[in-house]
XYZ file of C-alpha atoms in Angstrom:
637
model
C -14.878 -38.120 -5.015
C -16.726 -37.693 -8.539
C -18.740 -34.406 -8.671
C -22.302 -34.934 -10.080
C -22.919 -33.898 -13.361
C -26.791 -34.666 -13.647
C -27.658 -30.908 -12.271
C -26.214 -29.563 -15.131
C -27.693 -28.309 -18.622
C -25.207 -29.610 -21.124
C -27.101 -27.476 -23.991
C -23.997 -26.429 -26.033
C -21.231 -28.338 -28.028
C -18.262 -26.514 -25.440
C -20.521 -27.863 -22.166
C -20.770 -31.614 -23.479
C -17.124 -31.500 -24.548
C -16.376 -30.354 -21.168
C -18.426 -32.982 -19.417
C -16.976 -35.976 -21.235
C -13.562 -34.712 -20.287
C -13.873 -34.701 -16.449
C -15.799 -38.095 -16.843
C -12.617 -39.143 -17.455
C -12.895 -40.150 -21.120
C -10.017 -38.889 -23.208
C -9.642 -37.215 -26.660
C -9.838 -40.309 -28.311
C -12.642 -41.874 -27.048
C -14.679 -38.319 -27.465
C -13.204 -38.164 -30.923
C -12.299 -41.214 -31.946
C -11.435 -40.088 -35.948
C -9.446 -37.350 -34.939
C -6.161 -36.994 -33.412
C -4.796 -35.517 -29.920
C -4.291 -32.294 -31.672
C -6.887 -31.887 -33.703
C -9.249 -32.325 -31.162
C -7.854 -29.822 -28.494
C -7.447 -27.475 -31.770
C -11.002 -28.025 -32.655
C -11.957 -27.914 -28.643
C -10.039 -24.424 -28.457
C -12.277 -23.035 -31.379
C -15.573 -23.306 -30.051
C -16.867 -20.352 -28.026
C -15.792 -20.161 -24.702
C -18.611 -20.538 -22.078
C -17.601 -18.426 -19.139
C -20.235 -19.384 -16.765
C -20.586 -22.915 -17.407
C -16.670 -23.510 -17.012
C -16.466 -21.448 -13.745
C -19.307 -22.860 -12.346
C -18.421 -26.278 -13.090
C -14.699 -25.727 -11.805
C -15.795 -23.963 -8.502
C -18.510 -26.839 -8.062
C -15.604 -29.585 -7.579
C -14.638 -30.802 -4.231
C -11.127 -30.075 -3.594
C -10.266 -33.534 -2.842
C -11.867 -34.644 -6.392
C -9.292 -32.394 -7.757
C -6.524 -34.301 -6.085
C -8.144 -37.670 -7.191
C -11.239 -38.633 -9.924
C -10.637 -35.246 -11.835
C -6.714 -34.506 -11.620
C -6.024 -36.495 -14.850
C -8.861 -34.113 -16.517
C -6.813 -30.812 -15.389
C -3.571 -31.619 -16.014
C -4.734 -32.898 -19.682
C -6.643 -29.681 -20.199
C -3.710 -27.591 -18.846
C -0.978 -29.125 -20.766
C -2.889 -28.626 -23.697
C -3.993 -25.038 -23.289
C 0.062 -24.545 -22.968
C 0.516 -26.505 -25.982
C -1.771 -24.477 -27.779
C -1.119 -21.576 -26.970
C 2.430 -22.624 -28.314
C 1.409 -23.237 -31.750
C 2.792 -19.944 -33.326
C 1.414 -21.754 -36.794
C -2.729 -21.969 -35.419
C -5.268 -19.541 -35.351
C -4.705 -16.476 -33.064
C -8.244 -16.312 -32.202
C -7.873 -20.401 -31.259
C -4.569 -19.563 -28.989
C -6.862 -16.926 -27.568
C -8.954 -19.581 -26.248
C -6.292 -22.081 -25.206
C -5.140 -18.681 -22.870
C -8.746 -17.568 -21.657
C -9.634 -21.339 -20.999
C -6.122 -21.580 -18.549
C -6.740 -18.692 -16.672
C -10.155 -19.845 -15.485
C -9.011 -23.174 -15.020
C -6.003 -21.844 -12.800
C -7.919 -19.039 -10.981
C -10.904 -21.592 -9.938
C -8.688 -24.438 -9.229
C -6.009 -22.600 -7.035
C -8.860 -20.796 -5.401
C -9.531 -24.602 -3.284
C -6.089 -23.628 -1.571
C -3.951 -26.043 -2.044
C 0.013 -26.693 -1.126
C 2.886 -26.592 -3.206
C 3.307 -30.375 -3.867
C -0.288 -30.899 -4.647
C -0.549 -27.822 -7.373
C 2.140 -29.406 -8.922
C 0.366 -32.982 -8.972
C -3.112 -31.317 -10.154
C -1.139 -29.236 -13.289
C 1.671 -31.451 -13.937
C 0.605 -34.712 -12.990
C 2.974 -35.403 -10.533
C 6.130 -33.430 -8.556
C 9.039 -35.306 -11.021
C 7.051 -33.820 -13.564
C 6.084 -30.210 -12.369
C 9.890 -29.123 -13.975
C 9.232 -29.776 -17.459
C 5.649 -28.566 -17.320
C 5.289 -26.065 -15.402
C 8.576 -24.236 -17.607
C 7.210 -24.633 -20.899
C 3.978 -22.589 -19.210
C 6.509 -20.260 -18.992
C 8.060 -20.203 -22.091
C 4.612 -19.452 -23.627
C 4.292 -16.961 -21.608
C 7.617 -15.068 -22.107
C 6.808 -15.953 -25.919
C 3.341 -13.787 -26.251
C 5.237 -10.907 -23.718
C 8.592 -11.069 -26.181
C 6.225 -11.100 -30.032
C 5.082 -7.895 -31.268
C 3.313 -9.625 -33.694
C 0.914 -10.813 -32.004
C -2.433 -8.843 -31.811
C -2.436 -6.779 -28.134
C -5.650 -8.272 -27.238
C -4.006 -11.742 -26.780
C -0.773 -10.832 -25.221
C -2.970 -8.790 -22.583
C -4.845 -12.328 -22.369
C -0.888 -13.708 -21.702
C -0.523 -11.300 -18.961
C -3.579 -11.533 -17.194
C -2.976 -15.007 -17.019
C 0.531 -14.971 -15.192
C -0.893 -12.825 -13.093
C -3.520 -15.370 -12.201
C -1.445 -17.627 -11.779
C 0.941 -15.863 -9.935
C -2.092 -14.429 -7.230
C -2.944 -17.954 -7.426
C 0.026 -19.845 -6.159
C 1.182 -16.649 -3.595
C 4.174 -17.869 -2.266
C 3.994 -21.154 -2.984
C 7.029 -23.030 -4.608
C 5.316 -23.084 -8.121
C 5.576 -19.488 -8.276
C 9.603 -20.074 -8.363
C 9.366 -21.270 -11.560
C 8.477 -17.650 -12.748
C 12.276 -16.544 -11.147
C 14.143 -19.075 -12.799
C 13.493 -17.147 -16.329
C 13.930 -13.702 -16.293
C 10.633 -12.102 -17.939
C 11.895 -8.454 -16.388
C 12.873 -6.894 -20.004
C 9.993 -8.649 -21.371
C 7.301 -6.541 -19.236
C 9.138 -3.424 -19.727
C 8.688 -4.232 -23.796
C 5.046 -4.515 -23.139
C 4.754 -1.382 -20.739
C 6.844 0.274 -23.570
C 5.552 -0.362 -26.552
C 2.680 1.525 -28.049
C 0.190 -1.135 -28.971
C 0.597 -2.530 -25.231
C 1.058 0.080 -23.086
C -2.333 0.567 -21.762
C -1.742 -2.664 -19.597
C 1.044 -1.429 -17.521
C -0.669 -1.467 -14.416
C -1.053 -5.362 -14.597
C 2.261 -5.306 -15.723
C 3.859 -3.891 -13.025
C 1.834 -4.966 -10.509
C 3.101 -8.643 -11.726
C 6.661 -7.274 -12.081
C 6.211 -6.035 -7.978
C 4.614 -9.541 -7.036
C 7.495 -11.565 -8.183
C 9.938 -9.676 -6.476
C 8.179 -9.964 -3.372
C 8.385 -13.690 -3.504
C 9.988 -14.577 -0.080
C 11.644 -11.071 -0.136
C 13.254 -11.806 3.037
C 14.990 -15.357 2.842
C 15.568 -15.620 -0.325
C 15.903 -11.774 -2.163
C 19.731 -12.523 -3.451
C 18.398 -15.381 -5.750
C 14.910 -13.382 -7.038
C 16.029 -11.893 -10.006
C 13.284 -9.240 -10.428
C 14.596 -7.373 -7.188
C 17.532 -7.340 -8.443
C 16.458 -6.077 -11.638
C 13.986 -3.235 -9.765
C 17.444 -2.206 -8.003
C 19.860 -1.772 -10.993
C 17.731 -0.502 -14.109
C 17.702 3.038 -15.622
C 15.377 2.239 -17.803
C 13.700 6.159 -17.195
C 10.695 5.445 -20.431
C 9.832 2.397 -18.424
C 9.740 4.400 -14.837
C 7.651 7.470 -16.391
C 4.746 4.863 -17.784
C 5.191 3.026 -13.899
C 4.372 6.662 -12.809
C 1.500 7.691 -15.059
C -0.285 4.049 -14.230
C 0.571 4.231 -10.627
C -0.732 8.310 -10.665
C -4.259 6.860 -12.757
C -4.728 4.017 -9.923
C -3.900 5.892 -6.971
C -6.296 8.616 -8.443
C -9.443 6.482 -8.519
C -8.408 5.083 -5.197
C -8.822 8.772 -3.405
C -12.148 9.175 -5.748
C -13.746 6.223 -4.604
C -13.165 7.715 -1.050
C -14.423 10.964 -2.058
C -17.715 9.562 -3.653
C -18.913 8.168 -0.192
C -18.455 11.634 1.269
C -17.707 15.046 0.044
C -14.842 16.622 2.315
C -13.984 19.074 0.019
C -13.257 22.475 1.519
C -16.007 24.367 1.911
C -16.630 28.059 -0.223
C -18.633 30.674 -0.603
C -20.977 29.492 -3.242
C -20.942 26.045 -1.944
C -21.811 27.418 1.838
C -24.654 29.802 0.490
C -25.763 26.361 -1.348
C -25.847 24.351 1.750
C -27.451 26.985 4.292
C -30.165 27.767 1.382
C -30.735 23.769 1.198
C -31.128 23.610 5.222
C -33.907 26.384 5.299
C -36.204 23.368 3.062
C -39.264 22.167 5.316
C -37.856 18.249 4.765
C -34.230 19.682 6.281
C -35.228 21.900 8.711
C -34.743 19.790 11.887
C -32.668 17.336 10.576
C -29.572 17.141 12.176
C -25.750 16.891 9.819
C -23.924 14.161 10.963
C -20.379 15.207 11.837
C -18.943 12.021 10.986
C -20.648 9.502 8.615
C -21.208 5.933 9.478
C -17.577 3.598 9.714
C -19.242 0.685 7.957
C -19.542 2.849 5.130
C -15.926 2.770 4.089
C -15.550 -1.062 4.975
C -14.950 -1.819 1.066
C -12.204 1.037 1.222
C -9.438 1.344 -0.345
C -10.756 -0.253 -3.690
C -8.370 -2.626 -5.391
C -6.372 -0.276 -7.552
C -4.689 0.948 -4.510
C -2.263 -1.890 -4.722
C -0.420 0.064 -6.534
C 1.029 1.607 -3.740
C 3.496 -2.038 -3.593
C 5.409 -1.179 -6.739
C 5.549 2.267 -5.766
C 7.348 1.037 -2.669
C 9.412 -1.219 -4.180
C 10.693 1.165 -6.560
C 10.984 4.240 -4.313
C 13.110 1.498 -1.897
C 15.390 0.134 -3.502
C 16.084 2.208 -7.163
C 17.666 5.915 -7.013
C 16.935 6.670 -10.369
C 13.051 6.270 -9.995
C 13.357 8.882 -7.456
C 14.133 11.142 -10.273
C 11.423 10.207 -12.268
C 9.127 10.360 -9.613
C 9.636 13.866 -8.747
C 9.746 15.036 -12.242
C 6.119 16.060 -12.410
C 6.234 18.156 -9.490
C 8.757 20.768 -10.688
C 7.202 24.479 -11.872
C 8.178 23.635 -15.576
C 4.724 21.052 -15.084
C 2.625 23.479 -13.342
C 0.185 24.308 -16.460
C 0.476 20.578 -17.235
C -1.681 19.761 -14.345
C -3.674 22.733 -13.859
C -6.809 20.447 -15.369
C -5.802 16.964 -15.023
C -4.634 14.340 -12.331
C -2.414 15.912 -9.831
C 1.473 14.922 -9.942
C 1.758 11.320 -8.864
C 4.442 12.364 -5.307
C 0.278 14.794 -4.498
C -1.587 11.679 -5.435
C 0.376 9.332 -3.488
C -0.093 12.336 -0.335
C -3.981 12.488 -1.093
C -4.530 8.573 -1.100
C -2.395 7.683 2.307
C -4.532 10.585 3.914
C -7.614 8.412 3.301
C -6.123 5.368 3.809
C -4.297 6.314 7.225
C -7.476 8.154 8.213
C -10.328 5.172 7.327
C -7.486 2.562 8.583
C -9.544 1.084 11.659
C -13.079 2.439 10.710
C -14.071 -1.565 9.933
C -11.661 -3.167 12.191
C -10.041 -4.660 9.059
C -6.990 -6.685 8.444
C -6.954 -5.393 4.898
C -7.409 -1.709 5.479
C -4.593 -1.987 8.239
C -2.322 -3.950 5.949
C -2.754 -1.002 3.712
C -2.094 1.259 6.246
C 0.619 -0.211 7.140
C 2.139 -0.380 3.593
C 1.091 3.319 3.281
C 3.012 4.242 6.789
C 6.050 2.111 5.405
C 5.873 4.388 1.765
C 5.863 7.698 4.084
C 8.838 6.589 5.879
C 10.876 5.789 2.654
C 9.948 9.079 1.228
C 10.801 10.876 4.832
C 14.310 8.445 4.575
C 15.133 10.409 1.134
C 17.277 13.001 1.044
C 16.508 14.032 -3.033
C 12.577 13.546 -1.696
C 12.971 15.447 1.249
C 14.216 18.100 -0.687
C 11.680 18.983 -3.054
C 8.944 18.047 -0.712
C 10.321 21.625 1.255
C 9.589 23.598 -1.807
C 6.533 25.214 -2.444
C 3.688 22.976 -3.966
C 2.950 23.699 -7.432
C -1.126 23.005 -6.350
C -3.224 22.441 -3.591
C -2.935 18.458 -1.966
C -6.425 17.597 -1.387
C -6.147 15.962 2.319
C -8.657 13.617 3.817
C -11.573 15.544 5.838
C -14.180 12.503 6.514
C -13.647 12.596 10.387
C -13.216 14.275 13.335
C -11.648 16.875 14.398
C -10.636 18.375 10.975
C -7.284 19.223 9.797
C -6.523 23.277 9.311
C -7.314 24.538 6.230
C -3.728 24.573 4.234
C -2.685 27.349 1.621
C -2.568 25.911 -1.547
C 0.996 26.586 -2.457
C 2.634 24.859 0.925
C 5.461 22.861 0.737
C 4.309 19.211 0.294
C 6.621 17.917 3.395
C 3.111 19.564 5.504
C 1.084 17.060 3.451
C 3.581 14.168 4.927
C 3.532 15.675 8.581
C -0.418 16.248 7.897
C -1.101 12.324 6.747
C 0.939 11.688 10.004
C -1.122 13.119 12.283
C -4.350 11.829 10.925
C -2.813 8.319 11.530
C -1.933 9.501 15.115
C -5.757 10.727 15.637
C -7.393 8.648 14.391
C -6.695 4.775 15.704
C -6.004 4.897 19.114
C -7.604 1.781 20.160
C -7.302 -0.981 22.933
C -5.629 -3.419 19.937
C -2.983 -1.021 18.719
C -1.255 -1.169 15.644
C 2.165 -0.693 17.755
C 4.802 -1.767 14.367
C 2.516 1.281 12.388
C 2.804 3.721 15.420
C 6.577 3.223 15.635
C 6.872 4.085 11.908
C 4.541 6.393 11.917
C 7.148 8.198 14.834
C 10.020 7.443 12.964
C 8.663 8.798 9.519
C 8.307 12.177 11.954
C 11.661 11.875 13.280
C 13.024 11.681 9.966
C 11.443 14.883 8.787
C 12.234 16.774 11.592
C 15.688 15.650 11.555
C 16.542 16.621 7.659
C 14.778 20.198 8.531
C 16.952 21.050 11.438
C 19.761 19.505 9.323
C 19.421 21.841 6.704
C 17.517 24.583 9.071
C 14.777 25.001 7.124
C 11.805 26.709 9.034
C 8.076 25.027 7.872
C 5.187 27.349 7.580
C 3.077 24.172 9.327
C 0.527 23.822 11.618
C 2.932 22.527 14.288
C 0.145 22.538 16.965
C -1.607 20.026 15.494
C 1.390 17.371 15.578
C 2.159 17.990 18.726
C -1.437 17.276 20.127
C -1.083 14.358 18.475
C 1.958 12.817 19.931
C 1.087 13.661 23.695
C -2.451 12.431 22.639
C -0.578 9.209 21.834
C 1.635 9.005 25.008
C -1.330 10.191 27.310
C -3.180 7.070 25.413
C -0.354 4.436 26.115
C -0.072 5.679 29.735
C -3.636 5.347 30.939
C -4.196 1.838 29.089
C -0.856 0.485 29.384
C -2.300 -2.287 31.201
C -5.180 -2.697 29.048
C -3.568 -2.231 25.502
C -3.824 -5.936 24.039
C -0.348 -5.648 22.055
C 1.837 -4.843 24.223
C 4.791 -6.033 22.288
C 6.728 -3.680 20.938
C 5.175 -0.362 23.319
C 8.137 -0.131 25.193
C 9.836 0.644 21.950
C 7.111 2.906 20.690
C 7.302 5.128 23.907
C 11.202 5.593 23.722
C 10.524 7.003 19.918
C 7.734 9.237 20.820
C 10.380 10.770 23.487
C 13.132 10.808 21.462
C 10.782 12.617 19.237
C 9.165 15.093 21.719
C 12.889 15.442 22.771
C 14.460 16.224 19.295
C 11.101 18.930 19.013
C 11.881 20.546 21.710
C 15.531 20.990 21.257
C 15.453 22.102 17.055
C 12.219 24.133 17.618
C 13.200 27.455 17.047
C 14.943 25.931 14.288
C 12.305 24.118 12.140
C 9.156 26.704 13.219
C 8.319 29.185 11.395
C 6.004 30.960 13.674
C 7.173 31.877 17.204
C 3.529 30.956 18.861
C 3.943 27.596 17.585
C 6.620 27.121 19.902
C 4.478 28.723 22.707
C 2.101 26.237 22.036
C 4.607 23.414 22.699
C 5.754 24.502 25.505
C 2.098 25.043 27.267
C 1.002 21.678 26.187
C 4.612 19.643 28.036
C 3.070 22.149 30.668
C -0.159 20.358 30.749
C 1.319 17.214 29.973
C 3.592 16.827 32.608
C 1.943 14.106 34.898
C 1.579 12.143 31.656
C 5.654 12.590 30.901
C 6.084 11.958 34.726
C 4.012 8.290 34.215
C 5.924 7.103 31.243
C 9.084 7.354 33.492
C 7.730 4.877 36.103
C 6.274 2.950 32.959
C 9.736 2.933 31.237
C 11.380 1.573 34.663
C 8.226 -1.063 34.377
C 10.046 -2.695 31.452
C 12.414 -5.343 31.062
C 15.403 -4.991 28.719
C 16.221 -7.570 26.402
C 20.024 -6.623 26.184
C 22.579 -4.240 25.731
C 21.112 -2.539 22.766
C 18.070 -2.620 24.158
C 19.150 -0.908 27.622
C 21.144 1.624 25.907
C 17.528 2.527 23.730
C 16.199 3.096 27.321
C 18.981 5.302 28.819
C 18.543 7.315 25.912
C 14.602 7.424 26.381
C 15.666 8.038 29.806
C 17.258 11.137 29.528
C 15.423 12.568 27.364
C 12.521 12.149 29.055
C 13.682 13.809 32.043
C 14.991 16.547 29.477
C 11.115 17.046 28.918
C 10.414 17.003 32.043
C 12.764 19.601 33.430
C 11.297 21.944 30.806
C 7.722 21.412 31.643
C 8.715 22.076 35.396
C 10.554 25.290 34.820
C 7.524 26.344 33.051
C 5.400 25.177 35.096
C 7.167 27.167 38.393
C 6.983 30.202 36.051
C 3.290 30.081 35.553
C 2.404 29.504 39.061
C 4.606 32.306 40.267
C 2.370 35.020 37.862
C -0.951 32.991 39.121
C -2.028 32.793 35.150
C -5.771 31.553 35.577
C -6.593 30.643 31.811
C -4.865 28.837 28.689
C -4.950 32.372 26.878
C -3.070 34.022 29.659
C -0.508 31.318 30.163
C 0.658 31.380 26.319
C 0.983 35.049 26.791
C 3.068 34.625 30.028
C 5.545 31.821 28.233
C 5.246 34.238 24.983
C 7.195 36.852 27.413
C 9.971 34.447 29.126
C 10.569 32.929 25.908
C 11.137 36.083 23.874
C 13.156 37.362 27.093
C 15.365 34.819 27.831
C 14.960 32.037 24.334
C 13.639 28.441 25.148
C 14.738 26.947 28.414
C 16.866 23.939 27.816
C 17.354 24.312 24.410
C 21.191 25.438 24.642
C 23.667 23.167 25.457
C 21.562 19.936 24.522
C 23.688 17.601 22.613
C 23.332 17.319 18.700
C 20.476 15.220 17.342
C 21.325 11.617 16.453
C 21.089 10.571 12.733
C 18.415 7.994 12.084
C 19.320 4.907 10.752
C 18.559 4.145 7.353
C 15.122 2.357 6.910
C 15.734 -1.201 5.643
C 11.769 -2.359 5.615
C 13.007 -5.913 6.828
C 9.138 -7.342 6.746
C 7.116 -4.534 5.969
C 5.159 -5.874 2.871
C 5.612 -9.930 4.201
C 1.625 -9.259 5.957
C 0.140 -7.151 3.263
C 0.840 -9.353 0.144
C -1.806 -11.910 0.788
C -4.171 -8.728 0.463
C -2.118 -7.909 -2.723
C -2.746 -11.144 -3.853
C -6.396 -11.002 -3.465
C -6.827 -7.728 -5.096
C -4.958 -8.204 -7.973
C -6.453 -11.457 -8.785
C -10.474 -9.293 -8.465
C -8.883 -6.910 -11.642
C -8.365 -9.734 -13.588
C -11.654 -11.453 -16.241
């Protein structure tokens, strides 16, 4: 199918020239005096037209691309590679050559096409694609690997494998960026001073290639390998300081649709004064602002959160680096400035995990999902976990954009409350008839992780344990009045055995892990109130089928653990009705008395807590990269 040309005004040199090539005439009927190089070098020196070349490109069927005008783009794409090439041309007409390929690629992949057929649009043909679509990469590695060359055009070089790379997804052309390893070349650019202000595409490229089918193939993609075995610290510390910048403007851009900063004097005074105006008077606040509003959220730059994950994953020396920045020596360091990059991380999954079904959005929940999946590597870390119990060198600004409202936190808790915190919102917030049941269950097991390592090490958290326990039995009471309505029920029976093994391993370590004695007062009156929702999940665990032996050993476990709960509640509950306790205020007291009296009922003699197993994130990112893909490609020209 030929795409009609008679619509458009050809009223520059770069338009015609453009024209007569996806006609089909070639360089030497254009320019007859002139040879094949000399025109493409005196095509690649005329100003680019942006507009006209997109528009023209998007404008072509996709079938046209596969037919009348294939010979056009593979002509124009081998010679913007061979351009590019010439180390001995203009740098200004290699610029071009590399600005003219990435629009060609980003418009042209854009159609969505297969493997086979990218490789017969660019290459002319599969026996070909080898030979081509290498020597693409070649000049490639070349601009990443020559410091000579001005920064302007080897951010041009970047950009452009990143298009491409967004482009094909996980295509089989994007192989042909494993099969030469362009690993040290990135960290040069990330590394070296004229460059270095492009290490967010960088890595973002670096983290995209070693996704490429992460879970068939991850032996042969070299890039994991090489995100697993370097110690390359300079490299990590500019990873961090991009990664801290991005993740920044991600929580900002939440922040600028609504305020939720806490509340003080002067800014209380401001608002009641502001209130008393005629306009204001009788106009009511809204408690929580409208969902659509966040429907763009999070922006782009919160992809990096993937190399981030990557990185925290799979390399032990990044851990390091990451938690450099939050040690006291740094304190004065970021007294004015962004907040350490392990508090920015914190700040950004609040948001994300709170906003994460405001628009009912596969993006938002892909994000969420990669945030739950970042949580649960950090909870998984035992250098992490660590630190995260000190005391926070500043305040983590939490998300506060819906209700009910998180507790106000002391500035100088431990960041570990952050983790619980972001938890909790996720919990809250997206209990809904389609439930995110893979998120829930890490969600639980980021928890169980947590609590595990603090009654491992019995460290008591100044938290505000209350709020987590709501929470879960929020989330069990949820699953057990809509278990027949809840549209995924795949995977529940699984997510109610962790929330009891949970509630279970709370119960046990409590006067371990709390700090504060009411706390575990608390948890005790609400498995109290709770009990006919405990006693339902034990006729809906019988409900379920098991799938095998590991499966029915999961539910013995549950099993007994649930009827662990369950004994406690009762005891209580016999306890309370024996003193006739007629409100919530004189129950706590009552259990505050038989607890001090006699410790925690059923608490002694319970066997150890099991070990979780080591996260291994089988498929984790396999949903959210096609949202990667997407957002990287809207940072690029």
């Amino acid at each position: 199918m030929r795409t009609s040309l008679s619509s458009w005004k050809l009223d520059s040199r770069y338009a015609t020239t453009v024209n007569k090539l996806f006609q089909g005439l070639t360089p030497a009927q254009i320019a007859p005096n002139s040879s094949d190089q000399q025109f493409w070098n005196a095509f690649f020196s005329l100003d680019i037209d942006w507009d006209f070349l997109t528009k023209f490109l998007t404008s072509i069927p996709k079938d046209a691309c596969l037919d009348y005008h294939k010979s056009a783009i593979n002509n124009l794409f081998t010679a913007c590679v061979r351009v590019a090439q010439q180390r001995d041309e203009d740098e200004a007409v290699r610029g071009h050559a590399i600005e003219t390929l990435s629009i060609l690629l980003r418009n042209v992949l854009m159609k969505g096409f297969a493997g086979w057929e990218v490789m017969e649009i660019f290459a002319g043909g599969v026996n070909q694609s080898d030979a081509v679509f290498m020597e693409f990469v070649d000049m490639v590695a070349q601009y990443f690997e020559d410091d000579g060359a001005r920064a302007s055009v080897r951010h041009q070089a970047l950009q452009l494998v990143v298009t491409y790379t967004c482009g094909v997804a996980q295509l089989s052309p994007a192989a042909y960026l494993l099969r030469r390893d362009l690993f040290t070349s990135i960290a040069k650019l990330v590394k070296s001073p004229d460059t270095e202000r492009f290490t967010f595409e960088a890595v973002i490229l670096l983290s995209l290639l070693a996704n490429f089918h992460k879970s068939d193939a991850a032996k042969l993609n070299p890039y994991l390998q090489r995100i697993q075995t370097t110690t390359d610290a300079e490299f990590m510390r500019k990873l961090c300081w991009a990664a801290n910048f991005a993740c920044d403007t991600a929580v900002r851009a939440f922040q600028e649709i609504m305020d939720d900063s806490i509340p003080t004097f002067s800014k209380s005074v401001g608002t009641l004064i502001a209130s008393l105006r005629p306009d204001r008077a009788l106009s009511p606040l809204p408690l929580d602002l409208p969902r659509e509003l966040f429907k763009d959220q999070p922006i782009e730059a919160s992809v990096a959160l993937l190399p981030l994950s990557d990185f925290l994953h799979l390399n032990p020396v990044f851990t390091r680096v990451f938690l450099d920045a939050t040690s006291n020596a740094n304190e004065k360091a970021y007294s004015n400035r962004i907040s350490p990059l392990p508090y920015t991380v914190l700040s950004l999954s609040s948001y994300i995990l709170t906003h994460a079904s405001s628009s009912a959005s596969r993006r938002a929940m892909s994000y969420a999902n990669l945030t739950m999946n970042l949580l649960l590597i950090m909870s998984d870390n035992a250098r992490i976990m660590e630190t995260f119990c000190q005391p926070s060198i500043q305040a983590i600004r939490l998300c506060r954009q819906r209700q009910p409202l998180l507790s106000t936190p002391s500035p100088s808790r431990p960041p570990l409350c952050a983790l619980l915190d972001c938890c909790t919102l996720w919990l809250r917030h997206n209990l809904h008839k389609r439930l995110e049941v893979h998120t829930y269950i890490t969600c639980i097991s980021t928890c169980y992780r947590a609590i595990w390592y603090l009654q491992k090490v019995r460290k008591r958290l100044d938290y505000r344990w209350p709020e987590l326990w709501s929470a879960l039995l929020g989330l069990l009471a949820f699953l057990c009045n809509r278990a027949s309505n809840v549209a995924v029920a795949s995977g529940m029976q699984r997510l109610i055995q962790e929330t009891v093994h949970l509630l279970d391993l709370v119960l046990c370590k409590a006067e371990v892990i709390v700090l504060a004695p009411d706390d575990i007062h608390t948890l005790v009156y609400e498995l109290v109130r709770s009990s006919n929702v405990l006693q339902g999940h034990t006729l809906l665990l019988q409900s379920f089928g098991q799938d095998g032996p590991k499966s029915s050993l999961r539910s013995d476990a549950a099993s007994k653990a649930l009827r662990h709960l369950l004994s406690v509640a009762s005891y209580y509950e016999d306890q309370l009705s024996a003193t006739s306790t007629s409100t919530a205020k004189d129950a706590l007291r009552t259990l505050a008395r038989l607890i001090e009296k006699d410790g925690l009922y059923g608490a002694n003699g319970v066997r150890e807590a099991e070990e979780p197993l080591v996260s291994n994130r089988p498929e984790d990112t396999a949903g959210f990269l096609r949202f990667a893909y997407e957002d990287a490609l809207s940072l690029m020209p």
